[in-house]
Each structure stands twice: as C-alpha cells, then as structure tokens.
Tab-separated table of C-alpha atoms and ligand atoms in Angstrom:
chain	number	residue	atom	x	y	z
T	1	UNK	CA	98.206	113.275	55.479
T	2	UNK	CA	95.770	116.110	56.586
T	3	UNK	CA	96.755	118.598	59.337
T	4	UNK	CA	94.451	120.929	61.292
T	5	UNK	CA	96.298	123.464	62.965
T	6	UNK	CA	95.130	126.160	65.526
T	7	UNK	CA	96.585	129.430	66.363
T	8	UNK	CA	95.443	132.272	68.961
T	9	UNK	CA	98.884	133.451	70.245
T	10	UNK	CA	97.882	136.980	69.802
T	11	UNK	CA	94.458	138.852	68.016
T	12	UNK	CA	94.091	136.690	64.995
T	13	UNK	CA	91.529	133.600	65.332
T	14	UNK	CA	93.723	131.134	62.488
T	15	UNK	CA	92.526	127.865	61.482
T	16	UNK	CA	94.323	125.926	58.734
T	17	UNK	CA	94.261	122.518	57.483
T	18	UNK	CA	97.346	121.706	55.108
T	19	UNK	CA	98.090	118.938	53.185
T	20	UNK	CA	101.178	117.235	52.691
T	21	UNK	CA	101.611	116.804	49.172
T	22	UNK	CA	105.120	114.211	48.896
T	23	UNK	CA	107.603	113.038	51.567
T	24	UNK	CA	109.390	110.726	49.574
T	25	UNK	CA	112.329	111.239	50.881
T	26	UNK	CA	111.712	110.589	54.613
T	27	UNK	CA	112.767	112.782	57.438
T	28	UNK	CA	113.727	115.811	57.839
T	29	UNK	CA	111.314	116.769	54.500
T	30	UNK	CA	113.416	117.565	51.296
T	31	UNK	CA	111.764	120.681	49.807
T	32	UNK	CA	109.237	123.254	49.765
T	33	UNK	CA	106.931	122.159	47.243
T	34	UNK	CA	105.651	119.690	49.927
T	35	UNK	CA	102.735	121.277	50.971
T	36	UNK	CA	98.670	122.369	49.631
T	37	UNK	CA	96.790	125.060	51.671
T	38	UNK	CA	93.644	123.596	51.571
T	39	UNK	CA	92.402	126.495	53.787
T	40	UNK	CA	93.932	129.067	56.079
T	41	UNK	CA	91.609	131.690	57.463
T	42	UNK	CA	92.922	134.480	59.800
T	43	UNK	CA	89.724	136.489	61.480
T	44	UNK	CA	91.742	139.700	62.676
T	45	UNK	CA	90.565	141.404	65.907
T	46	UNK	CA	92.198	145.142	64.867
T	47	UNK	CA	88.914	146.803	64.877
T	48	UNK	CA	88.447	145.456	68.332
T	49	UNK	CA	91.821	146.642	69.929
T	50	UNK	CA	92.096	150.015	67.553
T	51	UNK	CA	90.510	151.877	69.789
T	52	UNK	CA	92.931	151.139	72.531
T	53	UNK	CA	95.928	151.148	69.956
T	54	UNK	CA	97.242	148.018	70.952
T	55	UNK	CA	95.858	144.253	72.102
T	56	UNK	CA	94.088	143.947	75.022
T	57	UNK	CA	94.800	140.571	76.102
T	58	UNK	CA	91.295	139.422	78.033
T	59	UNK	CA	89.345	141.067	75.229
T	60	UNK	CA	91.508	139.182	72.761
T	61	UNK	CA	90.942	135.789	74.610
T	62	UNK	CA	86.918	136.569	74.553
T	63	UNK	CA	86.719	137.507	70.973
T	64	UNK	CA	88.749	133.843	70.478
T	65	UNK	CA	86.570	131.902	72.034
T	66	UNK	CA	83.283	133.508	70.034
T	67	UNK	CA	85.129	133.051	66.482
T	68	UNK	CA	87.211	130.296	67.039
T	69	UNK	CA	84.555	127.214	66.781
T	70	UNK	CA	83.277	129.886	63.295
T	71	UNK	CA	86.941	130.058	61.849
T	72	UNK	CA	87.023	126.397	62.209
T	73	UNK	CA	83.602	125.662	60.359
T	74	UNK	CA	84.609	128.068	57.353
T	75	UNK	CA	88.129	126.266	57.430
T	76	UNK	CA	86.453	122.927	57.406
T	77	UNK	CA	83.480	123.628	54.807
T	78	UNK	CA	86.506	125.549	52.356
T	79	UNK	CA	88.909	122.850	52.546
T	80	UNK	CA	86.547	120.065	51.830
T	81	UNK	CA	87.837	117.590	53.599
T	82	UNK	CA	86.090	115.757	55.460
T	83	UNK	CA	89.125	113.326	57.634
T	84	UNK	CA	91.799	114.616	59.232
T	85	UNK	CA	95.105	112.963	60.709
T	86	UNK	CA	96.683	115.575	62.568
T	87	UNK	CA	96.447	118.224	65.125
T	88	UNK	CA	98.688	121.320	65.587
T	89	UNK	CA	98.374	124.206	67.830
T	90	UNK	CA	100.461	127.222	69.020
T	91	UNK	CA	101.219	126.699	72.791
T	92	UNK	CA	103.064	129.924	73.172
T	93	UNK	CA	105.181	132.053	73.472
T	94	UNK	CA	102.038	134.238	73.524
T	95	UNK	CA	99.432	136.320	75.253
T	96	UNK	CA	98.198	133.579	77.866
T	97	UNK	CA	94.664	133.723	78.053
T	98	UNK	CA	94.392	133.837	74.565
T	99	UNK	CA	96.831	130.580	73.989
T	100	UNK	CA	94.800	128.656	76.123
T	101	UNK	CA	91.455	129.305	73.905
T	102	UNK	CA	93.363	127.580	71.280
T	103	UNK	CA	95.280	125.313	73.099
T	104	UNK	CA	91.785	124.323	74.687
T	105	UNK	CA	89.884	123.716	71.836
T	106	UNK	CA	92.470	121.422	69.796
T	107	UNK	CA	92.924	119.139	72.928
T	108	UNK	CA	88.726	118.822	73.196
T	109	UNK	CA	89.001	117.845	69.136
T	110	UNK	CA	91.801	115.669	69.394
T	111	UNK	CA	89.906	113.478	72.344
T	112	UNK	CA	86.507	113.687	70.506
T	113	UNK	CA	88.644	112.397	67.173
T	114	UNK	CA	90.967	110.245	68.500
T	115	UNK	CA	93.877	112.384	66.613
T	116	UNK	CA	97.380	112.719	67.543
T	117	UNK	CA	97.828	116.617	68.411
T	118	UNK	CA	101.742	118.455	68.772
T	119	UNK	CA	101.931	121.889	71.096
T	120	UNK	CA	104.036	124.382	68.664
T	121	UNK	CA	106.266	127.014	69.398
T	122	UNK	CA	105.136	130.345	67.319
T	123	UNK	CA	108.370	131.505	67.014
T	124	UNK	CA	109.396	128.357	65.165
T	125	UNK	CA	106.200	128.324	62.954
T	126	UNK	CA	107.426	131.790	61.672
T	127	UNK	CA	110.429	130.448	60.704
T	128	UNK	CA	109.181	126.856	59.174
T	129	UNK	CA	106.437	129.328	56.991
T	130	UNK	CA	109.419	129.468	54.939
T	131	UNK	CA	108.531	125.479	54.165
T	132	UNK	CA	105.171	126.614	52.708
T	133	UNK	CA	105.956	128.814	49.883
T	134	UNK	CA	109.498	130.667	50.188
T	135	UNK	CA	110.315	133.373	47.605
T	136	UNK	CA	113.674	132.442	47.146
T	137	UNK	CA	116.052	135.547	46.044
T	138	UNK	CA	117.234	134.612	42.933
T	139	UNK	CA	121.368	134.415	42.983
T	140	UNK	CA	123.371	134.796	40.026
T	141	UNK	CA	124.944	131.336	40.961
T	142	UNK	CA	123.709	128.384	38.568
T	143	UNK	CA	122.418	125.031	39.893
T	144	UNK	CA	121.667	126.639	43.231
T	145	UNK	CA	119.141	124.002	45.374
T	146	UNK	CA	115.933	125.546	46.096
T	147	UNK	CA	116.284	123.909	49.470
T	148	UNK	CA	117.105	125.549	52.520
T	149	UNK	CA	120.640	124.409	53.218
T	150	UNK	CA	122.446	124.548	57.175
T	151	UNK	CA	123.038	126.044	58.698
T	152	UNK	CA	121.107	129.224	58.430
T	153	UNK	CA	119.981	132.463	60.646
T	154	UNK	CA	117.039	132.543	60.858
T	155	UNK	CA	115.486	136.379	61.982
T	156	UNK	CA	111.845	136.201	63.682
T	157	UNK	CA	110.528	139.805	63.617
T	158	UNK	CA	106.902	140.328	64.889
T	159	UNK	CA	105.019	142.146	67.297
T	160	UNK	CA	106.204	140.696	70.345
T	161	UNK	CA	109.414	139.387	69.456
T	162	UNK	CA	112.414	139.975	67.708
T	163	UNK	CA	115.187	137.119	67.828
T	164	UNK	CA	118.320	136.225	65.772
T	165	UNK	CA	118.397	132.297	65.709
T	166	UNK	CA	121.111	129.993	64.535
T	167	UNK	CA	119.237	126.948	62.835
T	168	UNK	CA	122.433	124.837	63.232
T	169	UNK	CA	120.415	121.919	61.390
T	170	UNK	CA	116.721	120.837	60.686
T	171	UNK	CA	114.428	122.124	64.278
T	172	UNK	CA	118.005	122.460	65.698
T	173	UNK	CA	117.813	125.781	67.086
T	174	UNK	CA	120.132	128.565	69.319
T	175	UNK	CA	119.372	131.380	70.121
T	176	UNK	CA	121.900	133.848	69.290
T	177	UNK	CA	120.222	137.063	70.547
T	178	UNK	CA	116.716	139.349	71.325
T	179	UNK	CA	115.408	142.061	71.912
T	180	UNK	CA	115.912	143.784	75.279
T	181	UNK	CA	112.664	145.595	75.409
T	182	UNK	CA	110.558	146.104	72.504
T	183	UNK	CA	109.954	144.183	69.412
T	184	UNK	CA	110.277	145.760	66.220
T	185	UNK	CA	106.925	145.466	65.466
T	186	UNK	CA	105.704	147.275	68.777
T	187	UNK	CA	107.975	149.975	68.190
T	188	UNK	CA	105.879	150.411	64.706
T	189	UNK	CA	102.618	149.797	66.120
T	190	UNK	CA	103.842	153.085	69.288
T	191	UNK	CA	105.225	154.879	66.615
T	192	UNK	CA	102.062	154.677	64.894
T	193	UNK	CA	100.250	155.723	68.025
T	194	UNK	CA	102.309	158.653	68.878
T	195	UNK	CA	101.633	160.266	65.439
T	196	UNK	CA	98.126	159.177	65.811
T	197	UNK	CA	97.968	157.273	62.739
T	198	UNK	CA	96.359	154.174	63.972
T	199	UNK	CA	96.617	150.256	64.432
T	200	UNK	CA	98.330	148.060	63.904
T	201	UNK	CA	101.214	150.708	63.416
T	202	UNK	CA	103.864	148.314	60.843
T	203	UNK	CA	101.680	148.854	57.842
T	204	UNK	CA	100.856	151.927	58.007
T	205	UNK	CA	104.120	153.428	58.927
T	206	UNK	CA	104.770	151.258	56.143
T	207	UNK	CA	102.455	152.827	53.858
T	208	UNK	CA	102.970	156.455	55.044
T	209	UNK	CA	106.412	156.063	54.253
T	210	UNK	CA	105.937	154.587	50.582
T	211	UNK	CA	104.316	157.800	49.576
T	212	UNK	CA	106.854	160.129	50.732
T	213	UNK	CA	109.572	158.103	48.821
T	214	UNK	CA	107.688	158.342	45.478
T	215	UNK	CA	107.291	162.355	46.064
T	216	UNK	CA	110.733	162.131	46.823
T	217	UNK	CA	111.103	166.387	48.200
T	218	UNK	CA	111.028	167.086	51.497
T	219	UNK	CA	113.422	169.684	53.095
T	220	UNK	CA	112.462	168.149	56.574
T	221	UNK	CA	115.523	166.257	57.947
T	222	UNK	CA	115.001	163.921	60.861
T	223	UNK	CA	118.004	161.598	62.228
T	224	UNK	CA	116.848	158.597	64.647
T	225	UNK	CA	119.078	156.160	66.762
T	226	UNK	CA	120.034	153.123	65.341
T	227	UNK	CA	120.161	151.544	68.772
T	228	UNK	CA	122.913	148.623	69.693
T	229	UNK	CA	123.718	148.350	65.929
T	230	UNK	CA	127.313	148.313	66.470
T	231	UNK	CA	127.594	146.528	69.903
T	232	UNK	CA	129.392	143.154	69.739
T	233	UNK	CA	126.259	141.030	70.275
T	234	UNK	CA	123.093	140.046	69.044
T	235	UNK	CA	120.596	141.839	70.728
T	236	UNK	CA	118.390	144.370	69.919
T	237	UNK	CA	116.472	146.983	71.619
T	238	UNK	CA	113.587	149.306	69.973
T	239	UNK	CA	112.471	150.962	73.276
T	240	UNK	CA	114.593	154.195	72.963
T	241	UNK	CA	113.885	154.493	69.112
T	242	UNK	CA	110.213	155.035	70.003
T	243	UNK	CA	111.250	157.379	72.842
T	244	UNK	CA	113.220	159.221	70.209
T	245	UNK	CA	110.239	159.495	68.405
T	246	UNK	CA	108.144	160.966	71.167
T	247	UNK	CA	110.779	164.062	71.843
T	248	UNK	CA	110.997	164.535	68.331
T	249	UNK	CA	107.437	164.866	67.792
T	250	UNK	CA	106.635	166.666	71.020
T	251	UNK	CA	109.268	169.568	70.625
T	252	UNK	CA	108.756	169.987	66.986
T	253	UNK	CA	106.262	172.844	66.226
T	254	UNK	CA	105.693	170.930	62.508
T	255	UNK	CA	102.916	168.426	62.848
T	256	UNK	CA	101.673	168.030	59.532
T	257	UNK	CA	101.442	165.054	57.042
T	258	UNK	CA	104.912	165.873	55.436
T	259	UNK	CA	106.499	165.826	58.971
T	260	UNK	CA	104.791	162.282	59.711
T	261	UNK	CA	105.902	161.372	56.910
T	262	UNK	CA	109.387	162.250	57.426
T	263	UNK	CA	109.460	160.384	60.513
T	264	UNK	CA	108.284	157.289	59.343
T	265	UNK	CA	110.472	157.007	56.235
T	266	UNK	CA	113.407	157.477	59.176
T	267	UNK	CA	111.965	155.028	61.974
T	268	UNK	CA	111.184	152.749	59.116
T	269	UNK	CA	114.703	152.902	58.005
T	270	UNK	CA	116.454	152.614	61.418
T	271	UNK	CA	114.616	149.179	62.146
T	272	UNK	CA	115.868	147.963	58.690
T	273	UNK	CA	119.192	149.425	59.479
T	274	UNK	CA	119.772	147.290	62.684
T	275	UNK	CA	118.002	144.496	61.546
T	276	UNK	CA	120.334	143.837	58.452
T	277	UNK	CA	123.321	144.556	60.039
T	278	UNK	CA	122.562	142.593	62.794
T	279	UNK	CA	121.814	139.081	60.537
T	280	UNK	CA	124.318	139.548	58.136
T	281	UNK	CA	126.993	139.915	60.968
T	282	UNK	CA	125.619	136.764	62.082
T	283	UNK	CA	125.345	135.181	59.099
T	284	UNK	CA	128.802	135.909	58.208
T	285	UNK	CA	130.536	134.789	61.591
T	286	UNK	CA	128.487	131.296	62.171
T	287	UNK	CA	129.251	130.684	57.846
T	288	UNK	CA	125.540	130.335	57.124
T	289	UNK	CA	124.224	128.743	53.886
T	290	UNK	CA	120.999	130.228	54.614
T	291	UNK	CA	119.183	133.520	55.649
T	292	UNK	CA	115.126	133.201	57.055
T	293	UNK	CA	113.072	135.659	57.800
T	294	UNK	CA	109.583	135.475	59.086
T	295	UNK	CA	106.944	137.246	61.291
T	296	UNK	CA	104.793	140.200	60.958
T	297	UNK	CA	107.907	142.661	60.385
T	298	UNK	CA	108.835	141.114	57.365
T	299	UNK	CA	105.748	141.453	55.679
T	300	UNK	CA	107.399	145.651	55.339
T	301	UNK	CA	108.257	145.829	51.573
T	302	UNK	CA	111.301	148.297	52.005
T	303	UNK	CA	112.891	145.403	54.752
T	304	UNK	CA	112.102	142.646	51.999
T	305	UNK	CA	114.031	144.823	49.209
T	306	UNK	CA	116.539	145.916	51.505
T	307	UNK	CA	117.662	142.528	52.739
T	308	UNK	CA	117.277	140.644	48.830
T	309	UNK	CA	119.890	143.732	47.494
T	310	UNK	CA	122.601	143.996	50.372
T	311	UNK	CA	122.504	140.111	50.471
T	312	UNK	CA	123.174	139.669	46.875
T	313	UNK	CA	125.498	142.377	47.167
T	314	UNK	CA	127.781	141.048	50.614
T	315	UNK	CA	127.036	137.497	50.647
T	316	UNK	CA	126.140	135.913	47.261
T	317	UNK	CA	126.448	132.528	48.229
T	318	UNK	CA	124.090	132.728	51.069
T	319	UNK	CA	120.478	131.272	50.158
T	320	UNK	CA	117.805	134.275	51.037
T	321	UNK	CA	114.150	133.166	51.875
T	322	UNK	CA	111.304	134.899	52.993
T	323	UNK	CA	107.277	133.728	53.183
T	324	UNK	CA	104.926	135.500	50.877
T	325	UNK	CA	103.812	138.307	52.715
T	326	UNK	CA	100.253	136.428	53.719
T	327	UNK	CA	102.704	134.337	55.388
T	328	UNK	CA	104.578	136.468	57.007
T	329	UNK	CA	101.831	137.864	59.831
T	330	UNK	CA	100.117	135.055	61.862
T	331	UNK	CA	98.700	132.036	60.367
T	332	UNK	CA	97.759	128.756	61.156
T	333	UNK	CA	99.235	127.092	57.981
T	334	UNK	CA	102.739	127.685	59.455
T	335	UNK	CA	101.887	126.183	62.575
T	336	UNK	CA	100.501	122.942	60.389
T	337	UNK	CA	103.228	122.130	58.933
T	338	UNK	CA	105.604	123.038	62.410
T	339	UNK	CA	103.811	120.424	63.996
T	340	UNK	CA	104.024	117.855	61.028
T	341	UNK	CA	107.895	118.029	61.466
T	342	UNK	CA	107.611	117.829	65.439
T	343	UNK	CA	105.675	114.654	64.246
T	344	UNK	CA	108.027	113.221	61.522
T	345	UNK	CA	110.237	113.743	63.960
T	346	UNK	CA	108.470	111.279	66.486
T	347	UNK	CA	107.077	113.436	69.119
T	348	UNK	CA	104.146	112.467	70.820
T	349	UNK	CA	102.027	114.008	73.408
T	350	UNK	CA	98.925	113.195	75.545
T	351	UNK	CA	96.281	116.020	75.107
T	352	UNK	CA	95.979	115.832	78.875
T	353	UNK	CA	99.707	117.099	78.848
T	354	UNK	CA	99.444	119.525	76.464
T	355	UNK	CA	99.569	123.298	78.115
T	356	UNK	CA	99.648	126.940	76.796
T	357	UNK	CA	102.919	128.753	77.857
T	358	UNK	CA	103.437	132.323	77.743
T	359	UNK	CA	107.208	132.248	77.778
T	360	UNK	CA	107.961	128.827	75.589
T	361	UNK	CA	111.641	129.584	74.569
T	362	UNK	CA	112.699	128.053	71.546
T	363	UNK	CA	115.388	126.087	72.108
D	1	LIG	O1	103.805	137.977	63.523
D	1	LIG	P1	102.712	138.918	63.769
D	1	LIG	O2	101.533	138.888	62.824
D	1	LIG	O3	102.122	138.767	65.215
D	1	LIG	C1	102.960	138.534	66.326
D	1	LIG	O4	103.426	137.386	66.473
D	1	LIG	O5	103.224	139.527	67.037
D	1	LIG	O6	103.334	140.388	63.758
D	1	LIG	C2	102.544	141.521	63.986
D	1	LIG	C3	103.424	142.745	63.881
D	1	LIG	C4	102.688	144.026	64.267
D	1	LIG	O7	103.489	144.744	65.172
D	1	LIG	C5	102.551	144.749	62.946
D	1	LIG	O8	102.566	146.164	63.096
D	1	LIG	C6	103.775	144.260	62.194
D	1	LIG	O9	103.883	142.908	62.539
D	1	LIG	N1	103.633	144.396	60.747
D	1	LIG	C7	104.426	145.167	59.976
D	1	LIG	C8	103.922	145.080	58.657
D	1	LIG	N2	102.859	144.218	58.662
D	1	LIG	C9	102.697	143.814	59.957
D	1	LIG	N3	105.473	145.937	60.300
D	1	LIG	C10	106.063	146.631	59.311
D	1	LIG	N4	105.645	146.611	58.024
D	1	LIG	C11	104.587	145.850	57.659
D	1	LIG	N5	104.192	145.827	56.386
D	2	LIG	ZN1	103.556	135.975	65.100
C-alpha cells in the first residue's frame, strides 16, 4: 500500500508518500518497523516570514499554492513510484487559508485518481510520527517490547500548540490539558525576537544556549517564571514567561552576547522545567506504560536529554519515545501514516466532504 500525504497547516509545503512495509497482524498495526519513506520533502517558507519574525498567514497560503504542485513533482519523481492507493492530508488545526491549499489540492487528486483520501488532525500526526521511526530510550529492564504499550501521554509541543493528551488506547484520545495562551514554541520564536536573534526562535535559542553551556562561566544570573508548574492541572501557559523576558531585557543595561546568552540557557530551561513536570505528573497519576512526545519543541536537544534522564530516573518502567528530530517539526510522512490508521480503522470520506478546519480538536 502507497500513501500520498499532504501537509500545509503552517509555512512548510510537505509532500510524502510512505509505504507500508507489513501489517500482518491486522488492526491497530503491531510495531514501528512498519513503514518506508519513500520521499518526504518539507520546502520551508522562513526566509519568507523572517523578516516579519513570525508567519504571516495569507503570505503563507500564497507561497503554498506556488510550491505545492513543485513539492509534489520532486516527491513523486524521488519516490519512484508511479501508483498510489491512498490519500492523506492535514485538515487542521491550522492557519486556515493555508489548510485549505492543501486540503484543496488532495481532494482535486483524489477525484482525478479515483483514490480514497482521510482529512488528518496535525496534532495527532505529531504524535503517530512516533510510528515512523521512534528512538526508544533504552531502559535497564530486559525483554522490554519495542511497541508502544497503553495507555500513554502523549505531549504535542509545537509552534501553535502545546497539549498533554491521554492516549487511553490506539487513536483513543483525551485531552488532559493546554496551553492557555502561548505555545511553547511561540514563546521561543518571541523570545527570539525580543533579543533580536531571528526566526524561527526554538533553534536558535536552542543553539545560543548550547554554547554558553560548553563555556560554562558566566557571573550573569537570570531567574525566569516557571509559570503554572505547580498548579493542580494540566495546563500550561508561556505568555508571561516571554513577558518576563521583555522586562528583563528592557531594564537591564547588559545587552551583549553573554547576556543573551544567559537568558536563553534560562527561558530554555523554564519550558523544559514545566514541560517535564507537567507529563510525568500525568504520567504517574493516569499509570501510563508510555510517554510520546512530538512537534517542533521536541526537536530542542536539552528537552530530549532532559526527559530520557529524569524518566529513567522517576519512572523506569514507563516506555519513552520520541521521533528523530526530522520528525519532530512538520512533515507529511506523519500525516501518511495518521491517515493509514484512520483507514485501517474503516473511515471513509467523500472528497466533496472533506474541509480544512482551523480549530479541529482532537478528540
Ligand atoms: O511542529 P512545528 O514544526 O510546527 C507547528 O505545528 O507549529 O513546530 C514549530 C515550532 C517553532 O516554534 C520552532 O521555533 C520550534 O518548533 N522548534 C524548536 C526547535 N526546533 C523547532 N524549539 C526549540 N528547540 C528546537 N530545536
Ligand atoms: Zn506541527
């Protein structure tokens, strides 16, 4: 079975087409060595929207619909395949206009082919990328199953969202809490801004903080808000951290590299700081099996480190996964192999039906 999958939730033009390598055992699909990338190409729009310092949704949408039909050539031509069986595409949650570019396009291929096509939700394509090719943390347990066992929590982390999900069982999902305002990876990306280091903010907060660990002294001191940590649910809320930022950097008379520095080793930190505490408080109170993470966020090294130590350390019992970091940002390979369960599963949809929706909830 060959899937072509489709994703413009945000400012990457994805095409993918996936192939499913064994599903002996039926439904829901056994393990994660199911799958072959035959071709997954992500044309990023950050030298469009750099200049603004974020995405500028109708710019986005425009610069989808010129390299969308080119993305899917290239995806075609390196995959080599020339029949497909399947269509996937994200219809939301996302930036609107640009969802329907997408969401557009696969319906007018799925008529013209005559191929089944399933709407995905992008939130759960971040978490099923853990289907394609999980790094599983190794646990000193023996005979541990490489397969993601239920039920798990599941923590989406990405530029417009940040959610704690109980995955109760397989596409079974609740979710358990989100942020209030921010995302964690928009509180990077204004971070970024307000120190003027560029976009998209994560990885280079990310990378502006790696150097100031290896040259470890710095007398500068800065202490940031680890907002709701303690509060007895699962929400989060990033807003205020970036606001934090702003005073700090405004009323300090320090500007330099070092002092950048310094505050993105901190911000850096705080995120990780809530974001761990947060999953492995849920994790421990709904008994999980498994911890997922997935979306852009968790592409951070330090967050990936973080989470594989105090998880072997608290909980080793509990089953830690995480994409390879390609997988981690947006991609259409995730959203392949989403809708490939949806249609295991036995969902079927007319393209006529088929919409983009800003606010899909996963539920
Ligand atoms: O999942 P994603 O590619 O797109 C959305 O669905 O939003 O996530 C993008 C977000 C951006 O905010 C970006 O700054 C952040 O992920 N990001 C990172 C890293 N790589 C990407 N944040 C922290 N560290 C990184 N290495
Ligand atoms: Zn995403």
């Amino acid at each position: 079975m060959i899937i072509l999958a489709i994703e413009t939730s945000c400012d990457d033009t994805c095409v993918a087409i996936v192939k499913v390598k064994s599903q002996k055992s039926g439904y829901p699909p056994s393990g994660c060595k199911s799958f072959d990338i035959l071709s997954n190409i992500v044309s990023s729009q950050v030298k469009l929207h750099a200049k603004y310092g974020g995405v500028w949704p109708y710019l986005a949408k425009r610069k989808h619909q010129k390299n969308l039909p080119v993305v899917f050539e290239k995806a075609r031509k390196e995959a080599k395949i020339k029949k497909l069986d399947l269509i996937s595409v994200t219809g939301g949650p996302g930036l609107e206009p640009c969802l329907w570019v997408g969401v557009n396009f696969a319906k007018d291929l799925a008529k013209n082919l005559n191929l089944p096509i399933i709407p995905v939700n992008h939130i759960e394509a971040h978490i099923i990328a853990n289907w394609l090719s999980p790094i599983r943390s190794k646990s000193k347990i023996k005979n541990q199953k490489s397969k993601i066992i239920f039920p798990a929590i599941c923590l989406v982390v990405s530029g417009g969202h940040t959610q704690l999900i109980l995955m109760k069982d397989f596409l079974k999902y609740k979710i358990l809490g989100e942020t209030r305002d921010d995302a964690a990876g928009e509180c990077f990306d204004k971070v970024a801004r307000i120190l003027g280091l560029g976009y998209p903010g994560g990885p280079i907060v990310a990378s502006v903080a790696a150097t100031k660990i290896k040259n470890q002294k710095s007398k500068i001191k800065i202490k940031l808000p680890r907002p709701m940590i303690y509060q007895k649910n699962y929400d989060f809320s990033f807003a205020g951290l970036k606001t934090a930022v702003l005073y700090q950097y405004q009323k300090s008379k320090i500007k330099n590299q070092k002092y950048k520095q310094a505050i993105c080793v901190e911000v850096q930190q705080a995120i990780i700081d809530v974001l761990i505490y947060k999953t492995l408080k849920a994790a421990k109170n709904f008994k999980a099996k498994s911890i997922i993470l997935g979306g852009g966020v968790t592409a951070n090294e330090e967050l990936r480190n973080q989470f594989k130590k105090i998880i072997k350390k608290q909980l080793p019992n509990i089953l830690y996964f995480i994409p390879n970091t390609s997988l981690c940002t947006d991609n259409a390979a995730m959203v392949a192999v989403a809708g490939y369960f949806h249609w295991l599963k036995g969902e079927r949809e007319k393209p006529e039906n088929i919409e983009a929706n800003a606010n899909l909830r996963l539920e």
